[in-house]
Amino acid sequence: MAEEKKKPTKKSYKLVVPLDASGIGDRDSGALLKVVARDSDGKVVSDRVKLGREGTGQASLSLAALPKKLRVAVGPVDASDEELLALQTVTLDVSGRQWAGKPELKLSPVVISPYYWYWWLRWCRTFTIRGVLRCPDGSPVPGAKVCAYDVDWFWWWSNRQLIACDTTDANGAFEIKFRWCCGWWPWWWWRHRFWRLEPDLVKRIQPELLREPDLPRLGDPSPQPSLEVFQTLLSDDGVPANPGVTAIDPERLPKLADRLIKRLPRLPELERLRVWPWRPWLPWWDCHPDIVFEATQTCDGQEHVVLEESIWDTRWNIPTTLDVSLVSNDEACCLGDFDEPEGDCLVIDSICGDLIANIGGNPPAAPGVALPTDGFRNPAGGGTWSDRPYAGNVPISGRFGLAADVDYYEFEYSDDDGMTWNSMPTSAAGGFTRLYWGPKLGTADPPDWHSVPFGFNLVEDTGGTDHYVIKSRQRFEKDNDLPSWGTSRFWWSTTMYRLMTWKTAGLFTDGRYRLRLRSWTLSGGKLGASELLPLCGTQDDNGLVVALDNRTTTGGPTNANGQACGAGTVHVCTTEPDTDIITVRILHPDSSFTVVAPCGNVPVTPNDQVLIDFAAYDPDGHLARISLDAHWGEDQVHSLLPFGSLTPLGPSPVPWSPPAAQATATYAAAQGLGAVPPVWHGGTMRLTIPVATDAFPVSCCYLLRLVARKRTIVSCDDDTWTHVNISERSFMIQV
């Protein structure tokens, strides 16, 4: 039988690395260190070393093949292999030639100096951030993912490194623990950062540089860091230095900063903003992170960014334990505050989130003769945005007293100050959705945000009459056997006190309305007894007063006043309000006129005057502000009103607008001229500008833009661009 051939054994290699920490006087007995080696192919091996009583020990690293080259790093045992190779620690390079054909290579002892020993004790530390995320009203934001980011910026570029995240509990509290290391090799630190152009830094840096007339023009901002922006500054003759060299070597940044700072003026504002090169910048040695926060929350099936801090919110060099209190934006779902009054009563708190106390004619105002400002927000406040009516969908919120026995309720309204009352039309009584934080109904699932629809339905009373009613929150809790509100298992959101969404557009004429709530108990599946609960703390019936001002629009091509509107124009097809630039004329020193027609071409001199006749009129009398601006050239604009004076224009050249009783630009100013709150109609006016070149300073095409805005709060939108109208006219002026 032939002798069987033996397979050749695979040769292995061993690297022995002796360690000597005998020079460390106060080291712990049995201290552990780590030795890591990486070959040219990226393969990594490591070994833990326990130092003996004399402070010596050795690592034994097994290698599958003879390496061409090894990078060996020594450091504390709690560092990962990757961290040891990326941090500035004790390192040495080993060549494959040093094996000299032998399977084992033992290096000379690596002496550990006190510098590295004590540096290892603090280069990686554990940080703890504890905090709470609250809504602007102070209520908790549960179920939000709060993330901490380390922030750095270089010139006008910034980067954010995600550190760690945590999810807020029912109290909005979170805790983020993370390990943070410093002392990285600059190339490694730079490679693990993704940069972006930071517009806020560009806005701060560019104006400061433009104020320096002797400074050569720097390159334009680019999305990623580039040396190109500094090339002209680094040259001696204005010719870019090293053209085509744009990559940044982070290890050379300190020397580059020294060169730049000799060419750049001292700019205290940029020093204050920590902009390199005015401030030293070695982020790989930053042993305390610089933190900003972002938070997202999935609520009612949609994810919202509820907190997004900018670079100006950075918390510099945080301690190892940091306590923070964060405030979300209005997108967050918040927990409600359980605060129900004593007694068998009702308090109607707010309309569109506006407290009833800030709406004219409502408690705590004493009942009496109705005032013209009743139902308006901020009545007789005197400002341009006082005396504001409502329109569109109007949410109403309130609280039942603790002793109130309410299963269902409905709303009634009066348009004659309470002399007669009517049931709310089914088309006007809008339901809503309440959110709660807890397990899904009927399950033991982990807590999360869930929505519950509360809608109006026809329910028969014991007498056989149908009523359009909505189930109370208290009855809903009873029907679903929910735990008491505010337990760790079940919390309502801030929508817990919502009562109804009053739909007003197209259903109610403009004017003042009174509303009240009628409550019902359930008896045998039908509505039993009903009552008008009193206002808590009084003997008065519950109720509120609110002023409405909806508007109608048409599809064009003209509005009710015959003006072009709708598609293809900036003019809205409505008369609430309506605007028109009637005529533009140049008054010459000899008292002659030149009409500036649309698309006209007219010469002017500084001795000429400008007369602009226009109409800005609201038949409801709820104007807030009028503006008349001139646009020209590239991005140039100014208001024309400061250059002249306004006067009533009568007789009115347009049939739909009378002369302005108060020729001014704001409701506040109109009150100073005799307008009686809450009414300011506007009307036809003339703007006289004594020096034509103030209005039209250069030869150019000009666009006049007339804007009239109302005070109406539309579907709770506080913005005054909702009920607005615009007129424009363009022409050529030769100065």
XYZ file of C-alpha atoms in Angstrom, residues 166-699:
534
model
C -33.893 58.418 23.939
C -37.702 58.443 23.949
C -39.582 60.651 26.402
C -41.889 59.057 28.949
C -45.339 60.239 30.052
C -43.687 63.134 31.908
C -41.646 64.208 28.885
C -38.466 63.031 30.617
C -35.516 61.382 28.881
C -31.969 60.273 29.679
C -29.155 59.943 27.162
C -25.971 58.138 28.205
C -23.020 57.912 25.853
C -19.294 57.326 25.742
C -17.221 60.195 24.387
C -13.567 59.988 23.348
C -11.080 62.629 22.271
C -7.535 62.739 20.990
C -8.328 61.274 17.569
C -5.930 61.382 14.673
C -7.097 64.405 12.640
C -7.475 62.403 9.417
C -9.705 59.851 11.174
C -11.857 62.520 12.815
C -12.337 64.376 9.485
C -13.161 61.202 7.583
C -16.085 60.438 9.935
C -17.751 63.836 9.553
C -20.199 64.847 6.838
C -20.079 68.583 6.194
C -22.701 70.918 4.832
C -22.835 74.590 3.939
C -24.357 76.483 6.879
C -26.461 79.430 5.577
C -26.488 81.100 9.012
C -22.692 81.256 8.993
C -22.583 82.573 5.420
C -24.977 85.365 6.446
C -22.683 86.309 9.327
C -19.285 85.950 7.624
C -19.866 87.530 4.203
C -21.108 90.947 5.456
C -18.122 91.207 7.814
C -15.700 90.531 4.957
C -17.448 92.941 2.581
C -16.883 95.753 5.089
C -13.133 95.408 4.492
C -12.372 97.260 1.209
C -8.735 96.090 1.035
C -9.620 92.428 1.366
C -9.479 90.484 -1.939
C -12.682 88.812 -2.995
C -12.868 85.289 -1.615
C -14.367 82.329 -3.412
C -18.092 81.641 -3.370
C -19.574 79.213 -0.836
C -19.455 75.576 -1.915
C -21.473 72.694 -0.464
C -18.385 70.956 0.965
C -15.221 72.372 2.602
C -12.666 73.472 0.017
C -9.406 75.432 0.011
C -10.552 77.210 -3.133
C -12.291 79.884 -1.076
C -8.916 80.965 0.398
C -6.721 80.814 -2.720
C -6.661 84.535 -3.564
C -6.089 85.417 0.084
C -3.031 83.142 0.261
C -1.443 84.634 -2.862
C 0.818 87.662 -3.018
C -0.397 89.096 -6.319
C -4.114 88.291 -6.385
C -3.520 85.232 -8.570
C -4.966 82.112 -6.915
C -2.280 80.127 -5.118
C -2.072 76.420 -5.946
C -4.981 76.442 -8.422
C -6.779 73.111 -8.530
C -5.704 72.205 -4.987
C -8.978 72.171 -3.096
C -8.850 69.175 -0.748
C -8.396 69.980 2.926
C -5.749 68.193 4.994
C -6.925 68.602 8.609
C -3.391 68.095 9.972
C -2.257 71.216 8.095
C -5.088 73.437 9.289
C -3.129 75.002 12.199
C -0.393 76.201 9.821
C -3.000 77.382 7.322
C -4.732 79.328 10.097
C -1.432 81.068 10.949
C -1.034 82.163 7.319
C -4.609 83.369 6.977
C -4.696 85.294 10.230
C -1.751 87.389 8.975
C -3.786 88.404 5.903
C -7.194 88.824 7.550
C -8.173 91.827 9.681
C -9.226 91.330 13.271
C -13.008 90.849 13.247
C -14.358 90.660 16.820
C -17.794 89.536 15.676
C -16.372 86.468 13.957
C -14.147 85.758 16.958
C -17.261 85.844 19.135
C -18.990 83.410 16.784
C -16.047 80.973 17.088
C -15.257 81.156 13.370
C -11.961 79.642 12.244
C -9.257 80.958 11.795
C -10.016 83.729 14.297
C -10.608 81.068 16.939
C -8.280 78.063 17.386
C -9.953 74.888 16.161
C -8.742 71.385 16.994
C -12.003 69.432 17.341
C -10.257 66.044 17.431
C -8.985 67.135 20.867
C -12.416 68.242 22.077
C -12.894 66.176 25.232
C -16.268 67.775 26.051
C -18.900 67.590 23.280
C -20.798 70.656 22.078
C -24.449 69.704 22.013
C -27.656 70.613 20.175
C -30.910 68.656 20.237
C -33.483 67.520 17.722
C -36.739 65.739 18.525
C -39.369 63.986 16.438
C -42.737 62.655 17.512
C -45.170 60.354 15.745
C -48.613 61.558 16.693
C -51.934 60.686 15.080
C -50.122 58.647 12.444
C -47.757 61.401 11.293
C -44.174 62.112 12.250
C -43.445 65.727 13.164
C -40.186 67.499 13.890
C -41.085 69.057 17.244
C -37.656 70.479 18.107
C -34.771 71.494 15.848
C -32.049 73.568 17.449
C -29.686 75.651 15.338
C -25.950 76.077 15.723
C -26.641 79.202 17.791
C -28.264 76.988 20.446
C -25.056 75.004 20.976
C -24.185 74.095 24.574
C -20.417 74.364 24.599
C -18.149 71.914 26.428
C -20.860 70.191 28.432
C -19.966 68.556 31.787
C -20.147 64.797 32.240
C -23.632 65.272 33.736
C -25.948 67.781 32.061
C -29.544 68.652 32.941
C -31.633 70.392 30.266
C -35.183 71.658 29.832
C -36.290 71.711 26.190
C -39.324 73.443 24.679
C -41.035 71.997 21.606
C -42.681 73.882 18.768
C -46.414 73.948 18.080
C -46.249 70.670 16.106
C -45.944 68.571 19.248
C -48.740 66.548 20.835
C -48.800 67.467 24.499
C -50.438 66.019 27.583
C -53.338 68.001 28.943
C -53.427 69.516 32.397
C -56.272 68.071 34.472
C -57.890 71.139 35.978
C -61.662 70.786 36.198
C -63.675 73.180 38.393
C -65.804 72.166 41.358
C -69.583 71.936 41.056
C -72.373 71.095 38.627
C -71.399 73.738 36.083
C -69.496 74.560 32.892
C -66.700 76.925 31.910
C -66.189 77.761 28.215
C -62.488 78.590 28.116
C -61.406 79.546 24.648
C -62.073 80.069 20.960
C -59.227 79.091 18.629
C -57.057 78.880 21.725
C -57.815 82.528 22.554
C -58.965 82.861 26.141
C -62.561 84.006 26.484
C -61.398 86.750 28.845
C -59.594 88.345 25.864
C -62.739 88.370 23.695
C -65.148 91.260 24.230
C -68.418 90.654 26.076
C -67.344 87.369 27.694
C -66.605 86.585 31.357
C -65.192 88.019 33.471
C -66.970 91.004 31.883
C -70.227 91.627 33.768
C -73.461 91.021 31.811
C -74.986 94.244 30.549
C -75.632 96.270 27.454
C -73.791 94.863 24.446
C -70.846 96.886 23.169
C -69.795 97.205 19.507
C -66.549 95.350 20.310
C -68.280 92.352 21.903
C -67.123 89.124 20.269
C -63.869 90.650 18.962
C -60.472 89.482 20.211
C -58.493 92.101 22.114
C -61.412 94.559 22.159
C -60.526 98.256 22.048
C -56.868 97.394 22.422
C -55.871 100.398 20.372
C -53.336 98.564 18.206
C -53.498 97.653 14.529
C -54.293 94.024 15.436
C -56.928 94.723 18.074
C -60.689 94.161 17.562
C -60.292 90.983 15.511
C -63.371 88.985 14.364
C -63.375 85.269 13.527
C -64.158 83.271 10.379
C -64.006 79.751 8.970
C -63.770 76.804 11.387
C -63.780 77.984 14.988
C -62.850 75.386 17.674
C -64.522 75.936 21.057
C -63.058 74.492 24.268
C -64.390 74.270 27.798
C -64.540 72.232 31.034
C -67.404 70.560 32.823
C -67.457 70.806 36.600
C -66.556 67.723 38.613
C -70.173 67.289 39.748
C -71.677 67.737 36.266
C -73.608 64.703 35.024
C -73.278 65.062 31.262
C -73.551 62.190 28.813
C -74.240 64.165 25.626
C -74.461 67.830 24.725
C -75.433 70.128 21.879
C -74.885 73.785 21.040
C -77.506 76.472 20.460
C -76.982 79.901 18.938
C -78.650 83.299 18.927
C -78.177 86.104 16.394
C -80.283 88.646 18.328
C -78.297 88.900 21.576
C -80.105 86.030 23.268
C -83.721 86.999 22.636
C -84.293 83.785 20.641
C -82.271 80.577 20.509
C -81.858 78.025 17.716
C -80.388 74.533 17.538
C -77.019 74.473 15.825
C -77.490 73.291 12.201
C -76.042 69.865 11.557
C -73.821 71.306 8.821
C -72.306 73.805 11.279
C -71.609 71.472 14.226
C -68.237 69.962 13.449
C -66.704 67.082 15.350
C -63.034 66.703 16.189
C -60.412 64.198 17.266
C -59.062 63.757 20.763
C -55.630 62.234 21.288
C -54.536 60.177 24.248
C -51.281 58.663 25.437
C -51.646 55.083 26.592
C -52.294 51.571 25.336
C -54.618 51.047 22.407
C -58.183 50.678 23.652
C -58.938 47.108 24.684
C -55.279 46.040 24.709
C -52.306 45.954 27.052
C -49.973 47.359 24.398
C -47.139 49.700 25.357
C -48.258 53.339 25.575
C -48.368 55.380 22.407
C -50.401 58.197 20.865
C -53.871 57.176 19.654
C -56.703 59.220 18.189
C -60.385 58.961 19.084
C -63.005 60.668 16.861
C -65.734 62.633 18.628
C -68.496 63.428 16.169
C -72.053 64.767 16.339
C -74.849 62.256 15.792
C -78.638 62.267 15.796
C -79.894 60.762 19.064
C -83.573 60.541 19.987
C -84.834 61.848 23.321
C -87.495 60.079 25.407
C -90.157 62.248 23.760
C -89.258 61.023 20.262
C -87.407 64.149 19.066
C -83.984 63.865 17.423
C -81.118 66.026 18.631
C -77.730 66.553 17.021
C -75.476 65.804 20.004
C -71.936 64.731 20.788
C -70.795 62.307 23.480
C -68.969 63.886 26.409
C -65.429 62.866 27.248
C -66.592 61.654 30.660
C -69.205 59.370 29.061
C -66.595 58.023 26.627
C -64.291 57.113 29.532
C -67.190 55.387 31.312
C -68.263 53.425 28.211
C -64.715 52.192 27.593
C -63.944 51.426 31.250
C -60.860 53.631 31.081
C -58.670 54.183 34.131
C -58.836 57.548 35.785
C -57.367 60.329 33.731
C -53.731 61.124 34.469
C -52.636 57.630 35.488
C -49.465 56.143 34.124
C -51.594 54.180 31.653
C -53.874 56.827 30.226
C -53.441 60.548 29.527
C -55.483 62.847 27.299
C -53.682 65.396 25.178
C -54.343 69.116 25.234
C -57.409 68.447 23.067
C -59.145 66.919 26.100
C -61.285 70.039 26.656
C -62.383 70.512 23.034
C -66.204 70.819 22.790
C -66.956 71.531 19.147
C -65.625 72.911 15.885
C -68.063 75.585 14.783
C -68.236 75.688 10.978
C -69.211 79.225 10.022
C -68.167 79.860 6.391
C -71.116 79.933 4.009
C -73.562 79.142 6.839
C -73.757 82.285 8.977
C -73.995 85.909 7.947
C -71.467 88.332 9.365
C -72.257 89.722 12.771
C -72.315 88.985 16.490
C -73.531 85.611 17.794
C -74.170 84.124 21.196
C -73.648 80.399 21.788
C -74.574 78.203 24.713
C -74.286 74.511 25.560
C -77.244 72.301 26.482
C -76.332 69.083 28.303
C -78.189 65.771 28.325
C -78.189 62.619 30.429
C -78.761 59.207 28.902
C -81.798 57.182 29.990
C -82.442 53.742 28.542
C -80.397 54.461 25.467
C -82.230 57.749 24.807
C -81.638 61.331 25.814
C -83.324 61.996 29.142
C -83.151 65.231 31.125
C -81.491 68.315 29.696
C -80.287 71.501 31.326
C -78.336 74.665 30.719
C -75.447 74.304 33.104
C -74.551 77.527 34.895
C -71.223 79.227 34.434
C -69.004 77.908 37.225
C -68.904 80.264 40.177
C -72.052 82.163 39.076
C -75.805 81.763 38.690
C -75.612 82.807 35.025
C -76.237 80.395 32.159
C -73.125 79.226 30.334
C -72.369 80.847 26.997
C -70.076 82.972 24.906
C -70.254 85.764 22.363
C -68.213 85.862 19.166
C -68.132 88.149 16.114
C -67.968 86.589 12.657
C -66.658 88.054 9.400
C -66.498 85.490 6.619
C -66.046 86.511 3.015
C -67.186 85.193 -0.337
C -65.016 84.786 -3.411
C -65.941 84.015 -6.995
C -64.057 82.400 -9.836
C -63.652 85.508 -11.943
C -62.799 86.783 -14.475
C -64.213 89.822 -12.635
C -65.376 90.465 -9.090
C -68.649 92.070 -8.010
C -67.151 95.492 -8.745
C -66.255 94.547 -12.308
C -62.497 94.341 -11.728
C -60.342 91.672 -13.347
C -59.498 88.970 -10.831
C -58.738 85.298 -10.385
C -56.462 83.174 -12.550
C -53.751 85.164 -14.294
C -54.032 88.138 -11.884
C -52.845 89.000 -8.381
C -56.326 90.324 -7.564
C -58.648 88.107 -5.498
C -62.245 87.815 -6.702
C -63.778 89.383 -3.615
C -64.848 92.774 -2.334
C -63.822 91.981 1.266
C -61.527 93.857 0.949
C -61.168 95.333 -2.521
C -58.281 97.362 -3.927
C -57.550 99.404 -7.037
C -54.751 101.701 -8.206
C -56.991 104.303 -9.858
C -54.528 106.764 -11.396
C -50.839 107.635 -11.206
C -49.926 111.154 -12.295
C -46.822 113.347 -12.399
C -47.526 116.952 -11.366
C -45.036 119.343 -13.008
C -43.933 122.751 -11.626
C -46.132 124.507 -14.234
C -49.197 122.706 -12.775
C -49.553 120.443 -15.803
C -50.058 116.676 -15.398
C -48.685 113.605 -17.090
C -50.706 110.439 -16.575
C -48.634 107.312 -15.956
C -50.725 104.632 -17.626
C -50.090 100.904 -17.177
C -47.007 100.033 -19.271
C -46.456 103.771 -19.785
C -43.118 105.565 -20.220
C -42.847 108.915 -18.435
C -39.933 111.303 -17.676
C -39.673 112.926 -14.216
C -37.425 115.489 -12.533
C -36.734 116.173 -8.838
C -39.037 119.211 -9.160
C -42.018 117.028 -10.117
C -44.541 115.591 -7.670
C -46.245 112.197 -7.755
C -49.992 111.810 -7.164
C -51.285 108.273 -6.681
C -55.049 107.816 -6.307
C -56.107 104.417 -5.002
C -58.918 102.573 -3.242
C -58.540 100.114 -0.361
C -61.989 99.418 1.050
C -63.656 96.807 3.237
C -67.459 97.005 3.443
C -67.306 95.134 6.787
C -65.065 97.785 8.305
C -62.395 95.355 9.508
C -59.299 96.620 7.694
C -55.989 96.195 9.510
C -53.298 97.665 7.285
C -52.663 99.169 3.848
C -49.287 99.168 2.123
C -48.163 100.759 -1.151
C -44.688 99.779 -2.325
C -42.534 100.382 -5.392
C -40.414 97.507 -6.786
C -37.677 98.055 -9.382
C -34.336 96.886 -10.698
C -32.918 93.787 -9.092
C -34.578 93.045 -5.753
C -35.115 96.758 -4.951
C -38.226 97.770 -3.006
C -39.362 100.569 -0.716
C -42.600 101.795 0.771
C -43.941 104.956 -0.857
C -46.010 106.044 2.130
C -43.125 107.598 4.132
C -42.284 109.895 1.188
C -45.657 111.640 1.090
C -48.983 112.258 2.773
C -52.412 110.628 2.491
C -55.631 112.575 2.053
C -59.237 111.468 1.416
C -60.112 111.334 -2.272
C -63.527 112.719 -2.928
C -65.772 112.616 -4.698
C -64.806 108.970 -5.101
C -63.959 108.035 -8.705
C -65.145 104.429 -8.112
C -68.753 103.660 -7.173
C -67.931 100.808 -4.788
C -65.692 102.777 -2.413
C -66.513 106.062 -0.643
C -63.813 108.606 0.238
C -61.772 107.451 3.239
C -63.088 108.902 6.484
C -59.614 108.303 7.899
C -56.887 108.532 5.252
C -54.136 106.492 6.858
C -52.361 103.168 6.570
C -53.178 101.294 9.802
C -56.162 100.614 12.010
C -54.285 102.010 15.006
C -53.685 105.308 13.176
C -57.310 105.370 12.002
C -58.481 105.243 15.622
C -56.313 108.283 16.302
C -58.162 110.058 13.465
C -61.615 109.257 14.830
C -62.417 105.692 13.744
C -64.703 104.133 16.344
C -63.735 100.526 17.260
C -64.172 98.018 15.786
C -64.780 99.797 12.453
C -62.314 101.076 9.866
C -63.483 100.798 6.269
C -60.648 102.552 4.478
C -61.815 104.047 1.174
C -60.409 106.130 -1.676
C -57.250 108.109 -0.905
C -54.569 110.173 -2.584
C -50.881 109.825 -1.837
C -48.983 113.030 -2.651
C -45.180 112.706 -2.865
C -43.546 116.182 -3.116
C -40.273 114.947 -4.681
C -40.855 112.506 -7.522
C -37.319 111.128 -7.419
C -37.861 110.003 -3.818
C -40.446 107.583 -5.157
C -38.595 106.769 -8.389
C -34.861 107.311 -7.747
C -33.458 105.928 -11.037
C -34.535 105.361 -14.611
